[in-house]
């Protein structure tokens, strides 16, 4: 059996791989929280971004960062480029399928377990397909119990990722779930590596495949994925959160229903509106006793300013039965319903009997 080293650079590769796995899981979960607030193409778009974050950055990148620390003394390990790319696409697709199943279901354990099994088996296929992409003059065999254990860990990790995607909301809980998922993905990888045994092969069947070295292929590819992860981080940080999406949808719904004269308007397309108590359609009726600034004369009717006549005294009963009627002459006139005496004018009065107009006083 050929001696292999999984930690050629110490803890550098495991720690970097774990950090990348946690980052990819965190970004993926934040995308899922936004997908829950949308429907249709909006939800599908966020699920695709989540699948890329989890599949490419959280799982595939962690796997090959750890593989950079895998060496065999005296040998150069090459990687088949098409197989390596296919392994990354498999990780993205299976994560996307699992997220789609869970996010579009009505809850329950059946879709969660189904999606978790699909994701777990897909991650295991990605891992062992990536191992098969290695080109070296030796042959590999796997310990069956450890192989089965690695697949089981992948299924548990996939199920946990989907469950966290449906339950986690806050930043703190998302960070905690990401740390756990990073441990699960790293544990699955190194369990699979422990299951691998390398034996010398005189025929050199694996070397016949050819491929690219880690420095010429994996490092540039991982650098590209790191830039993609940075772009996803900016996109997610600048986008509204799930709570902000709900608040905007609720505010828009209230504006459409309360300021449109009873016209029923649907919320913005692709946004889920939180359950809110519905109000009856139609214009809003002001409460009793409140002033109506949009009704002509409403202020005068409520305060007894109706030309100072007796009806104003009746309206003044909201106070003390006519006290507000003092806007005419006094409260008694408002209570009796009588009009106040007319104000004196400069026009001379006629004689009640003769109808003659008394002479004016002439000045000196």
PDB file of N, CA, C and O in Angstrom, residues 63-102:
ATOM      1  N   UNK A  63     -13.939  20.872  -0.790  1.00  0.00           N
ATOM      2  CA  UNK A  63     -13.353  19.576  -1.154  1.00  0.00           C
ATOM      3  C   UNK A  63     -11.983  19.753  -1.815  1.00  0.00           C
ATOM      4  O   UNK A  63     -11.005  19.103  -1.423  1.00  0.00           O
ATOM      5  N   UNK A  64     -11.888  20.647  -2.771  1.00  0.00           N
ATOM      6  CA  UNK A  64     -10.630  20.751  -3.509  1.00  0.00           C
ATOM      7  C   UNK A  64      -9.604  21.622  -2.794  1.00  0.00           C
ATOM      8  O   UNK A  64      -8.409  21.507  -3.075  1.00  0.00           O
ATOM      9  N   UNK A  65     -10.025  22.498  -1.902  1.00  0.00           N
ATOM     10  CA  UNK A  65      -9.036  23.167  -1.048  1.00  0.00           C
ATOM     11  C   UNK A  65      -8.362  22.129  -0.156  1.00  0.00           C
ATOM     12  O   UNK A  65      -7.135  22.164   0.059  1.00  0.00           O
ATOM     13  N   UNK A  66      -9.166  21.211   0.376  1.00  0.00           N
ATOM     14  CA  UNK A  66      -8.581  20.131   1.181  1.00  0.00           C
ATOM     15  C   UNK A  66      -7.714  19.211   0.331  1.00  0.00           C
ATOM     16  O   UNK A  66      -6.689  18.694   0.804  1.00  0.00           O
ATOM     17  N   UNK A  67      -8.094  19.003  -0.946  1.00  0.00           N
ATOM     18  CA  UNK A  67      -7.311  18.130  -1.821  1.00  0.00           C
ATOM     19  C   UNK A  67      -5.953  18.717  -2.165  1.00  0.00           C
ATOM     20  O   UNK A  67      -5.019  17.977  -2.537  1.00  0.00           O
ATOM     21  N   UNK A  68      -5.798  20.033  -2.050  1.00  0.00           N
ATOM     22  CA  UNK A  68      -4.482  20.623  -2.291  1.00  0.00           C
ATOM     23  C   UNK A  68      -3.469  20.172  -1.250  1.00  0.00           C
ATOM     24  O   UNK A  68      -2.251  20.238  -1.484  1.00  0.00           O
ATOM     25  N   UNK A  69      -3.950  19.737  -0.104  1.00  0.00           N
ATOM     26  CA  UNK A  69      -3.047  19.198   0.914  1.00  0.00           C
ATOM     27  C   UNK A  69      -2.831  17.705   0.794  1.00  0.00           C
ATOM     28  O   UNK A  69      -2.101  17.120   1.613  1.00  0.00           O
ATOM     29  N   UNK A  70      -3.440  17.059  -0.212  1.00  0.00           N
ATOM     30  CA  UNK A  70      -3.267  15.617  -0.422  1.00  0.00           C
ATOM     31  C   UNK A  70      -2.083  15.387  -1.352  1.00  0.00           C
ATOM     32  O   UNK A  70      -2.056  15.862  -2.493  1.00  0.00           O
ATOM     33  N   UNK A  71      -1.106  14.678  -0.881  1.00  0.00           N
ATOM     34  CA  UNK A  71       0.081  14.385  -1.680  1.00  0.00           C
ATOM     35  C   UNK A  71       0.483  12.925  -1.495  1.00  0.00           C
ATOM     36  O   UNK A  71       0.141  12.291  -0.490  1.00  0.00           O
ATOM     37  N   UNK A  72       1.203  12.435  -2.489  1.00  0.00           N
ATOM     38  CA  UNK A  72       1.831  11.113  -2.431  1.00  0.00           C
ATOM     39  C   UNK A  72       3.324  11.328  -2.657  1.00  0.00           C
ATOM     40  O   UNK A  72       3.718  11.928  -3.666  1.00  0.00           O
ATOM     41  N   UNK A  73       4.151  10.930  -1.718  1.00  0.00           N
ATOM     42  CA  UNK A  73       5.591  11.175  -1.857  1.00  0.00           C
ATOM     43  C   UNK A  73       6.147  10.617  -3.161  1.00  0.00           C
ATOM     44  O   UNK A  73       5.881   9.467  -3.534  1.00  0.00           O
ATOM     45  N   UNK A  74       6.874  11.463  -3.865  1.00  0.00           N
ATOM     46  CA  UNK A  74       7.534  11.050  -5.094  1.00  0.00           C
ATOM     47  C   UNK A  74       6.636  11.033  -6.309  1.00  0.00           C
ATOM     48  O   UNK A  74       7.085  10.591  -7.382  1.00  0.00           O
ATOM     49  N   UNK A  75       5.403  11.492  -6.201  1.00  0.00           N
ATOM     50  CA  UNK A  75       4.490  11.466  -7.341  1.00  0.00           C
ATOM     51  C   UNK A  75       3.841  12.843  -7.533  1.00  0.00           C
ATOM     52  O   UNK A  75       3.669  13.596  -6.585  1.00  0.00           O
ATOM     53  N   UNK A  76       3.495  13.108  -8.772  1.00  0.00           N
ATOM     54  CA  UNK A  76       2.761  14.325  -9.124  1.00  0.00           C
ATOM     55  C   UNK A  76       1.331  13.954  -9.467  1.00  0.00           C
ATOM     56  O   UNK A  76       1.093  13.145 -10.367  1.00  0.00           O
ATOM     57  N   UNK A  77       0.412  14.515  -8.754  1.00  0.00           N
ATOM     58  CA  UNK A  77      -1.007  14.198  -8.954  1.00  0.00           C
ATOM     59  C   UNK A  77      -1.588  15.207  -9.946  1.00  0.00           C
ATOM     60  O   UNK A  77      -1.459  16.419  -9.771  1.00  0.00           O
ATOM     61  N   UNK A  78      -2.203  14.680 -10.996  1.00  0.00           N
ATOM     62  CA  UNK A  78      -2.875  15.490 -11.998  1.00  0.00           C
ATOM     63  C   UNK A  78      -4.389  15.336 -11.843  1.00  0.00           C
ATOM     64  O   UNK A  78      -4.878  14.370 -11.248  1.00  0.00           O
ATOM     65  N   UNK A  79      -5.115  16.275 -12.416  1.00  0.00           N
ATOM     66  CA  UNK A  79      -6.577  16.262 -12.319  1.00  0.00           C
ATOM     67  C   UNK A  79      -7.180  16.372 -13.709  1.00  0.00           C
ATOM     68  O   UNK A  79      -6.798  17.248 -14.500  1.00  0.00           O
ATOM     69  N   UNK A  80      -8.113  15.457 -13.998  1.00  0.00           N
ATOM     70  CA  UNK A  80      -8.825  15.492 -15.260  1.00  0.00           C
ATOM     71  C   UNK A  80      -9.791  16.676 -15.246  1.00  0.00           C
ATOM     72  O   UNK A  80     -10.708  16.747 -14.402  1.00  0.00           O
ATOM     73  N   UNK A  81      -9.616  17.592 -16.170  1.00  0.00           N
ATOM     74  CA  UNK A  81     -10.377  18.843 -16.139  1.00  0.00           C
ATOM     75  C   UNK A  81     -11.869  18.631 -16.354  1.00  0.00           C
ATOM     76  O   UNK A  81     -12.690  19.129 -15.565  1.00  0.00           O
ATOM     77  N   UNK A  82     -12.319  17.904 -17.390  1.00  0.00           N
ATOM     78  CA  UNK A  82     -13.773  17.743 -17.578  1.00  0.00           C
ATOM     79  C   UNK A  82     -14.459  17.069 -16.391  1.00  0.00           C
ATOM     80  O   UNK A  82     -15.545  17.491 -15.981  1.00  0.00           O
ATOM     81  N   UNK A  83     -13.834  16.023 -15.839  1.00  0.00           N
ATOM     82  CA  UNK A  83     -14.464  15.332 -14.711  1.00  0.00           C
ATOM     83  C   UNK A  83     -14.551  16.249 -13.495  1.00  0.00           C
ATOM     84  O   UNK A  83     -15.550  16.246 -12.756  1.00  0.00           O
ATOM     85  N   UNK A  84     -13.528  17.042 -13.285  1.00  0.00           N
ATOM     86  CA  UNK A  84     -13.548  17.969 -12.150  1.00  0.00           C
ATOM     87  C   UNK A  84     -14.656  19.003 -12.300  1.00  0.00           C
ATOM     88  O   UNK A  84     -15.360  19.319 -11.337  1.00  0.00           O
ATOM     89  N   UNK A  85     -14.835  19.538 -13.506  1.00  0.00           N
ATOM     90  CA  UNK A  85     -15.902  20.513 -13.739  1.00  0.00           C
ATOM     91  C   UNK A  85     -17.277  19.860 -13.555  1.00  0.00           C
ATOM     92  O   UNK A  85     -18.197  20.455 -12.975  1.00  0.00           O
ATOM     93  N   UNK A  86     -17.423  18.625 -14.041  1.00  0.00           N
ATOM     94  CA  UNK A  86     -18.703  17.919 -13.890  1.00  0.00           C
ATOM     95  C   UNK A  86     -19.026  17.699 -12.420  1.00  0.00           C
ATOM     96  O   UNK A  86     -20.185  17.811 -11.997  1.00  0.00           O
ATOM     97  N   UNK A  87     -18.016  17.401 -11.617  1.00  0.00           N
ATOM     98  CA  UNK A  87     -18.265  17.203 -10.182  1.00  0.00           C
ATOM     99  C   UNK A  87     -18.802  18.483  -9.533  1.00  0.00           C
ATOM    100  O   UNK A  87     -19.673  18.429  -8.655  1.00  0.00           O
ATOM    101  N   UNK A  88     -18.295  19.639  -9.958  1.00  0.00           N
ATOM    102  CA  UNK A  88     -18.806  20.892  -9.413  1.00  0.00           C
ATOM    103  C   UNK A  88     -20.250  21.127  -9.849  1.00  0.00           C
ATOM    104  O   UNK A  88     -21.097  21.544  -9.046  1.00  0.00           O
ATOM    105  N   UNK A  89     -20.565  20.861 -11.104  1.00  0.00           N
ATOM    106  CA  UNK A  89     -21.934  21.043 -11.582  1.00  0.00           C
ATOM    107  C   UNK A  89     -22.908  20.110 -10.875  1.00  0.00           C
ATOM    108  O   UNK A  89     -24.052  20.495 -10.594  1.00  0.00           O
ATOM    109  N   UNK A  90     -22.464  18.907 -10.566  1.00  0.00           N
ATOM    110  CA  UNK A  90     -23.329  17.973  -9.834  1.00  0.00           C
ATOM    111  C   UNK A  90     -23.667  18.526  -8.458  1.00  0.00           C
ATOM    112  O   UNK A  90     -24.821  18.464  -8.010  1.00  0.00           O
ATOM    113  N   UNK A  91     -22.674  19.085  -7.781  1.00  0.00           N
ATOM    114  CA  UNK A  91     -22.931  19.650  -6.450  1.00  0.00           C
ATOM    115  C   UNK A  91     -23.940  20.786  -6.525  1.00  0.00           C
ATOM    116  O   UNK A  91     -24.848  20.893  -5.682  1.00  0.00           O
ATOM    117  N   UNK A  92     -23.826  21.638  -7.526  1.00  0.00           N
ATOM    118  CA  UNK A  92     -24.759  22.761  -7.656  1.00  0.00           C
ATOM    119  C   UNK A  92     -26.165  22.260  -7.967  1.00  0.00           C
ATOM    120  O   UNK A  92     -27.163  22.726  -7.383  1.00  0.00           O
ATOM    121  N   UNK A  93     -26.273  21.292  -8.880  1.00  0.00           N
ATOM    122  CA  UNK A  93     -27.594  20.814  -9.314  1.00  0.00           C
ATOM    123  C   UNK A  93     -28.329  20.116  -8.178  1.00  0.00           C
ATOM    124  O   UNK A  93     -29.518  20.368  -7.932  1.00  0.00           O
ATOM    125  N   UNK A  94     -27.646  19.213  -7.466  1.00  0.00           N
ATOM    126  CA  UNK A  94     -28.337  18.455  -6.423  1.00  0.00           C
ATOM    127  C   UNK A  94     -28.771  19.369  -5.274  1.00  0.00           C
ATOM    128  O   UNK A  94     -29.859  19.194  -4.698  1.00  0.00           O
ATOM    129  N   UNK A  95     -27.967  20.369  -4.936  1.00  0.00           N
ATOM    130  CA  UNK A  95     -28.359  21.314  -3.893  1.00  0.00           C
ATOM    131  C   UNK A  95     -29.560  22.129  -4.363  1.00  0.00           C
ATOM    132  O   UNK A  95     -30.513  22.369  -3.594  1.00  0.00           O
ATOM    133  N   UNK A  96     -29.556  22.545  -5.620  1.00  0.00           N
ATOM    134  CA  UNK A  96     -30.687  23.292  -6.144  1.00  0.00           C
ATOM    135  C   UNK A  96     -31.969  22.482  -6.156  1.00  0.00           C
ATOM    136  O   UNK A  96     -33.044  22.990  -5.817  1.00  0.00           O
ATOM    137  N   UNK A  97     -31.874  21.204  -6.525  1.00  0.00           N
ATOM    138  CA  UNK A  97     -33.064  20.342  -6.525  1.00  0.00           C
ATOM    139  C   UNK A  97     -33.602  20.167  -5.115  1.00  0.00           C
ATOM    140  O   UNK A  97     -34.816  20.243  -4.870  1.00  0.00           O
ATOM    141  N   UNK A  98     -32.713  19.926  -4.162  1.00  0.00           N
ATOM    142  CA  UNK A  98     -33.154  19.768  -2.782  1.00  0.00           C
ATOM    143  C   UNK A  98     -33.820  21.022  -2.240  1.00  0.00           C
ATOM    144  O   UNK A  98     -34.864  20.956  -1.578  1.00  0.00           O
ATOM    145  N   UNK A  99     -33.240  22.184  -2.512  1.00  0.00           N
ATOM    146  CA  UNK A  99     -33.838  23.438  -2.057  1.00  0.00           C
ATOM    147  C   UNK A  99     -35.186  23.681  -2.714  1.00  0.00           C
ATOM    148  O   UNK A  99     -36.138  24.160  -2.070  1.00  0.00           O
ATOM    149  N   UNK A 100     -35.305  23.353  -3.982  1.00  0.00           N
ATOM    150  CA  UNK A 100     -36.575  23.550  -4.683  1.00  0.00           C
ATOM    151  C   UNK A 100     -37.663  22.667  -4.091  1.00  0.00           C
ATOM    152  O   UNK A 100     -38.813  23.107  -3.922  1.00  0.00           O
ATOM    153  N   UNK A 101     -37.326  21.429  -3.767  1.00  0.00           N
ATOM    154  CA  UNK A 101     -38.326  20.517  -3.190  1.00  0.00           C
ATOM    155  C   UNK A 101     -38.818  21.025  -1.852  1.00  0.00           C
ATOM    156  O   UNK A 101     -40.029  21.036  -1.573  1.00  0.00           O
ATOM    157  N   UNK A 102     -37.910  21.477  -1.004  1.00  0.00           N
ATOM    158  CA  UNK A 102     -38.288  21.893   0.341  1.00  0.00           C
ATOM    159  C   UNK A 102     -39.011  23.235   0.327  1.00  0.00           C
ATOM    160  O   UNK A 102     -40.041  23.405   0.992  1.00  0.00           O
TER     161      UNK A 102
END
